[in-house]
Tab-separated table of C-alpha atoms in Angstrom:
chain	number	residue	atom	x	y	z
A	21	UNK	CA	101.070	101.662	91.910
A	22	UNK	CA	103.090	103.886	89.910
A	23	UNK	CA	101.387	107.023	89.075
A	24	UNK	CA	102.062	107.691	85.008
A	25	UNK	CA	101.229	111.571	83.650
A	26	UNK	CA	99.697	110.777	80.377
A	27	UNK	CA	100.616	113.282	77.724
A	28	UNK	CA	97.650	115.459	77.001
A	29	UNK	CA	95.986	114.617	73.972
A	30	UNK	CA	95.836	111.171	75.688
A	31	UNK	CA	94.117	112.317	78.967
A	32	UNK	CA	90.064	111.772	78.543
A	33	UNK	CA	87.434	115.001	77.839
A	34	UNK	CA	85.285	115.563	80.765
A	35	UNK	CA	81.870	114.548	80.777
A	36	UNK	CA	79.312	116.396	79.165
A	37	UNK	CA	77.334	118.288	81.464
A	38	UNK	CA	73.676	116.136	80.680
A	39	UNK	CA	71.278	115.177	83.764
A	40	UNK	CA	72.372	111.676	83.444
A	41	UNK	CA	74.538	110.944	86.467
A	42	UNK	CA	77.917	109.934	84.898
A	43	UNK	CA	78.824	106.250	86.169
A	44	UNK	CA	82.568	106.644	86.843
A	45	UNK	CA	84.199	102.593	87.136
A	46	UNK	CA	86.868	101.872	88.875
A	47	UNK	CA	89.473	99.613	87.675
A	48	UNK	CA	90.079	96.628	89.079
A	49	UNK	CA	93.298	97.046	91.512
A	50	UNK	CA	96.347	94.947	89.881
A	51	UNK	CA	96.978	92.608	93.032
A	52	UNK	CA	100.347	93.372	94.890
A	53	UNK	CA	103.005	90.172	94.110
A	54	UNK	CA	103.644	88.557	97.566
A	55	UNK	CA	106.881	89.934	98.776
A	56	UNK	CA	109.479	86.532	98.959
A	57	UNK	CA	109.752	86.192	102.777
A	58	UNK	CA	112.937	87.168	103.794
A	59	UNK	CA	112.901	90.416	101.109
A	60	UNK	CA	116.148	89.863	101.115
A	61	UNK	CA	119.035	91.500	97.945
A	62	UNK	CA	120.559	88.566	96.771
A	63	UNK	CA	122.670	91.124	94.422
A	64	UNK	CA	124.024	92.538	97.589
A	65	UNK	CA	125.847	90.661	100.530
A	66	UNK	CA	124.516	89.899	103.650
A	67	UNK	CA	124.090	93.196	105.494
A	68	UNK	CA	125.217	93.731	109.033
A	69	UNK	CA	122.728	92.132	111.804
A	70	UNK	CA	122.103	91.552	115.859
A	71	UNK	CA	124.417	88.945	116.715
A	72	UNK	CA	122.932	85.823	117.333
A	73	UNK	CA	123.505	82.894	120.043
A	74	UNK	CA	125.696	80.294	118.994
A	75	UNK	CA	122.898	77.856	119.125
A	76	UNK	CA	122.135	79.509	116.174
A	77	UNK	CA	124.932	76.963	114.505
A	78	UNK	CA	123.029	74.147	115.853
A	79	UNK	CA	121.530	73.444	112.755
A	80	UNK	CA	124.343	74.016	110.449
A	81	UNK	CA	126.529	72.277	108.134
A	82	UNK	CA	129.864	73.633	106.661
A	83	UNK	CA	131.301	72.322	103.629
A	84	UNK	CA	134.320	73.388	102.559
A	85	UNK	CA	138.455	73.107	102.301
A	86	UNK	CA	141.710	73.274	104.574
A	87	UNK	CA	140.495	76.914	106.194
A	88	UNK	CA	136.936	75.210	106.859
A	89	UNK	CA	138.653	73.345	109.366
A	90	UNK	CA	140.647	75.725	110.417
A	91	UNK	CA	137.486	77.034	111.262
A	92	UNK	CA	136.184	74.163	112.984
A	93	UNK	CA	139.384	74.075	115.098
A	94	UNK	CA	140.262	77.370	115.910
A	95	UNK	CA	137.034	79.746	115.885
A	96	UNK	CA	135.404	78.614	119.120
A	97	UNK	CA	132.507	77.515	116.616
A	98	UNK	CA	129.910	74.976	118.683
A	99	UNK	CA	127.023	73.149	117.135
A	100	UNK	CA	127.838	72.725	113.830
A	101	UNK	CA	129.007	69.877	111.497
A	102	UNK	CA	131.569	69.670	109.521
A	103	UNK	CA	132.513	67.957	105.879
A	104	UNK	CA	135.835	69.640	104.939
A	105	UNK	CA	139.021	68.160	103.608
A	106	UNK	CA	142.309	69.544	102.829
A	107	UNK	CA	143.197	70.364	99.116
A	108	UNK	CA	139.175	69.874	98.038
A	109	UNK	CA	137.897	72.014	95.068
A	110	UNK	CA	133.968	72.419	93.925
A	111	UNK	CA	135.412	70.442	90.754
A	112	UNK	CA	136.215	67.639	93.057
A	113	UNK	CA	132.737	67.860	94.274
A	114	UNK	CA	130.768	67.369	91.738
A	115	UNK	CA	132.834	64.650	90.611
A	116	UNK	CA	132.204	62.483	93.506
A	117	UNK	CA	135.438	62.524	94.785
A	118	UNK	CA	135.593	60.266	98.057
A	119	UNK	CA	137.018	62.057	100.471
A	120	UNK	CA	134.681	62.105	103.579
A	121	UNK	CA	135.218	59.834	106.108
A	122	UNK	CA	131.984	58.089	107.291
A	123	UNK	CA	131.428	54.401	109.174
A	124	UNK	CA	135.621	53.545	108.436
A	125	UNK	CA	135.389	54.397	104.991
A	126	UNK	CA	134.965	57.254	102.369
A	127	UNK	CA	131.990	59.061	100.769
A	128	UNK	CA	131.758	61.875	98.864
A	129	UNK	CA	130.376	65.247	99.757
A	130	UNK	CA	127.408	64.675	98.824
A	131	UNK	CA	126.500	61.350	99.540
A	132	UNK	CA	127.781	62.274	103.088
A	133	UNK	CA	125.504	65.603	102.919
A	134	UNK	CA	122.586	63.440	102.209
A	135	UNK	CA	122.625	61.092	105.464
A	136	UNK	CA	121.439	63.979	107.579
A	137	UNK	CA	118.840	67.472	107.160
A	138	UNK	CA	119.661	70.964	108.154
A	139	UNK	CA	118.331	74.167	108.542
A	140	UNK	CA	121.668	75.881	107.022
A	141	UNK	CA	124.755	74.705	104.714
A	142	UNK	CA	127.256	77.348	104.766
A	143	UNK	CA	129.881	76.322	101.610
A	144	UNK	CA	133.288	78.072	101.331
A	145	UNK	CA	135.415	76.738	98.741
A	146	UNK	CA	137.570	78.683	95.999
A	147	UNK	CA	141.445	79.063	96.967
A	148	UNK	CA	142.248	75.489	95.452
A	149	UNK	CA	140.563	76.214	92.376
A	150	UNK	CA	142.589	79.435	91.562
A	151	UNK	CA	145.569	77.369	89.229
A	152	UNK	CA	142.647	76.629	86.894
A	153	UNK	CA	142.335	80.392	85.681
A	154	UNK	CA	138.712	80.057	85.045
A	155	UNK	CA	136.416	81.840	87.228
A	156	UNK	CA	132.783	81.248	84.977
A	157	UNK	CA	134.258	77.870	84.890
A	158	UNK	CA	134.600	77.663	88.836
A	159	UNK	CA	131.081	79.894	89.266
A	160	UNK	CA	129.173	77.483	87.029
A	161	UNK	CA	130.298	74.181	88.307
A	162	UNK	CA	129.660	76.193	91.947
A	163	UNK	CA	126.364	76.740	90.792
A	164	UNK	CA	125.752	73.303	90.327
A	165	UNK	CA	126.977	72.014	93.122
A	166	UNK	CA	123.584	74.844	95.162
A	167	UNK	CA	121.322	73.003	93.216
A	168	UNK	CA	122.875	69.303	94.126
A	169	UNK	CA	122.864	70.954	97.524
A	170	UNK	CA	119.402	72.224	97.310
A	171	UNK	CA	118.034	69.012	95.883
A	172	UNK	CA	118.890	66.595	98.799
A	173	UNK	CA	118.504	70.014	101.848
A	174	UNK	CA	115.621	71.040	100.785
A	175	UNK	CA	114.678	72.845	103.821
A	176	UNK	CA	117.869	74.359	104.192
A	177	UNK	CA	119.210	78.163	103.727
A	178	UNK	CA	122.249	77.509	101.651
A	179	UNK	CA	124.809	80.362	102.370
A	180	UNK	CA	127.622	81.241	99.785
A	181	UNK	CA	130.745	82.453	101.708
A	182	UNK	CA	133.292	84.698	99.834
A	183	UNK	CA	136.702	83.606	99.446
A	184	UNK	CA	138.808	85.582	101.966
A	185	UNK	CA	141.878	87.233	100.542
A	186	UNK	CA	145.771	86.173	101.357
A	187	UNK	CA	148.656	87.862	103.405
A	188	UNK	CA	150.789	87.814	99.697
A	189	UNK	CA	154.283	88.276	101.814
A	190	UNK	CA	153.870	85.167	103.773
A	191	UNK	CA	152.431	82.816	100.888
A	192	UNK	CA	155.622	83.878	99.255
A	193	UNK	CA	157.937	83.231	102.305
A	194	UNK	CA	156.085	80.038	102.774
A	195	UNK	CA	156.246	79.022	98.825
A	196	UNK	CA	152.327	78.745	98.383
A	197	UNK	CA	151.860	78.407	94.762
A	198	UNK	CA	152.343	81.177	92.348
A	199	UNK	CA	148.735	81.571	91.381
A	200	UNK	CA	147.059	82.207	94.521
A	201	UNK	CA	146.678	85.742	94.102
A	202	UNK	CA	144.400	88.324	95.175
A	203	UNK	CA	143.949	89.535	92.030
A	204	UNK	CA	142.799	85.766	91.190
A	205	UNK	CA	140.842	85.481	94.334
A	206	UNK	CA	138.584	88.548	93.043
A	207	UNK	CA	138.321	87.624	89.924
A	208	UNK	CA	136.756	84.394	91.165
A	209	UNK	CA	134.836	86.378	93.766
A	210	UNK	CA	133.196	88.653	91.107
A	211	UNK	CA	131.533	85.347	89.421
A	212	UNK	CA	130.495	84.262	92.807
A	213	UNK	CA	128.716	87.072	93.393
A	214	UNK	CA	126.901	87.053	89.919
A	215	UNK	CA	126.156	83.556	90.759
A	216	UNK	CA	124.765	84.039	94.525
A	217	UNK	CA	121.890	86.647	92.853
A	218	UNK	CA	121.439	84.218	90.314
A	219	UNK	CA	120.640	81.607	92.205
A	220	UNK	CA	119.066	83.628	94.959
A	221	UNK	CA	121.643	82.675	97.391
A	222	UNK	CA	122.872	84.579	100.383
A	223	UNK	CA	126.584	86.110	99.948
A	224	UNK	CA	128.467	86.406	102.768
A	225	UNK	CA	131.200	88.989	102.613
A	226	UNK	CA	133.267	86.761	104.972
A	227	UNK	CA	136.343	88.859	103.621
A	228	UNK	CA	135.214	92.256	104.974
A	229	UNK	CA	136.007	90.698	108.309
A	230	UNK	CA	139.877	89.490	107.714
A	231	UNK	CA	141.094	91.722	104.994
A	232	UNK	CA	143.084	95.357	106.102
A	233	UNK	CA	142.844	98.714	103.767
A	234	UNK	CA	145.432	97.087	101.300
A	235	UNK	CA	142.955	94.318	100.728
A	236	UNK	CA	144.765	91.828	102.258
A	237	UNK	CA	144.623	89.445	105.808
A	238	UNK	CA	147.320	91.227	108.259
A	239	UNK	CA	150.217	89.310	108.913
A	240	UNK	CA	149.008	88.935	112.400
A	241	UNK	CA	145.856	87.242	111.522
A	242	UNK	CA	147.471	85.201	108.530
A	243	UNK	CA	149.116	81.791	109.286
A	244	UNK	CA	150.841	80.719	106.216
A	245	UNK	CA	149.284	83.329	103.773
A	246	UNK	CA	146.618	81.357	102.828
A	247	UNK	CA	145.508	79.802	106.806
A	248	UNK	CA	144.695	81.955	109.578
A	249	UNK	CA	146.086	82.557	112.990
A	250	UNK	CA	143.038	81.651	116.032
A	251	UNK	CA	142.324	85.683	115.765
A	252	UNK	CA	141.468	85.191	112.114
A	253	UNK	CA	139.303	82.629	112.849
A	254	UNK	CA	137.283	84.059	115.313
A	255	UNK	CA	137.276	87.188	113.397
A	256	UNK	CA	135.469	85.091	110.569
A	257	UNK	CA	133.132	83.505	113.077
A	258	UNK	CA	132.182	86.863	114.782
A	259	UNK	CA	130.929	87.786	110.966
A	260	UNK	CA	128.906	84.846	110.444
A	261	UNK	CA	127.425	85.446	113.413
A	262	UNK	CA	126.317	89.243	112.609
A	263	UNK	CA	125.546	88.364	108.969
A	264	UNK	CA	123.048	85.612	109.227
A	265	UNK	CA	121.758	86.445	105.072
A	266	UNK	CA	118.088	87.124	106.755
């Protein structure tokens, strides 16, 4: 407990000195709240950790855009399953959009998500959703789409990844559209953030991995400006692996 100086007046006289033994009580001790079991700062990212095996991905499910498979393809990622598909925003998500490809036809995300269980979902969506200017907007409906997650995973860790930064030469030499900008990209990460601790969902700073000191991906890790080269991708892998959000 916290130990609080009363002010004087307030502190208690000493007992009289009688021949009655003074009975001193002691109060009852206020019982210690059970720390939540991985103690972890959901207002902080994931913090640096022992690398783990790759079997560590065994269990995993990433959700997510054009770079999530990117990621599937280039990282050297093993294990894992995928639901990803080109151009997809959270918006599209929640709306059921049928995109997934399952039994020669199309589901959507989450009617696909609920045919198996994991132990982990990583999600990393945000670069499609930048030409709505409207980060709460995108955080919110994000939001939701943890607790859709959450309601059919229930066992599962549900891992928020940040949305990695562009190289903004090469979207321009490769006429990516006007508003997917940095400055929008941290805009949007800022409400992601907020909305990880919210929820009490792991962060990971995926970004710290791929970005240089200007706060961009280097040309030679950047594909397109938005996609990554192979070393980008295994640069983003190597973090997930040390920053497992435990």
């Amino acid at each position: 407990g916290i130990k609080i100086n009363l002010p004087f007046f307030q502190q208690k006289e000493p007992a009289p000195a009688t021949g009655a033994p003074v009975v001193v009580t002691t109060p009852e001790p206020t019982p210690t709240p059970e720390p939540t079991p991985a103690a972890f700062d959901f207002t902080q990212p994931a913090p640096a950790a022992e690398a783990v095996e790759m079997d560590y991905f065994a269990d995993a499910l990433f959700i997510g855009d054009s770079r999530t498979d990117g990621f599937k393809l280039y990282s050297g990622i093993s294990g894992a399953d995928f639901l990803d598909y080109t151009g997809i925003t959270v918006f599209d998500v929640m709306e059921g959009k049928k995109v997934i490809r399952v039994d020669g036809g199309k589901v959507s995300v989450l009617d696909a998500l609920a045919r198996k269980q994991y132990g982990k979902v990583y999600i990393s969506l945000g670069v499609n959703e930048l030409g709505y200017y409207d980060p709460q907007g995108f955080a919110d409906t994000y939001g939701q789409f943890i607790d859709a997650v959450r309601a059919c995973q229930p066992e599962a860790t549900v891992y928020v990844q940040s949305i990695i930064p562009v190289n903004t030469g090469k979207c321009k030499a490769n006429d990516i559209p006007y508003y997917v900008t940095n400055e929008g990209i941290a805009s949007y990460n800022e409400t992601l953030a907020a909305m990880a601790a919210e929820k009490k969902v792991p962060l990971i700073n995926v970004s710290e991995a791929l970005v240089d000191e200007t706060g961009e991906v280097p040309r030679e890790d950047s594909a397109d400006g938005v996609h990554f080269q192979k070393t980008g991708y295994v640069k983003w892998l190597d973090y997930l692996m040390t920053h497992t959000g435990h």
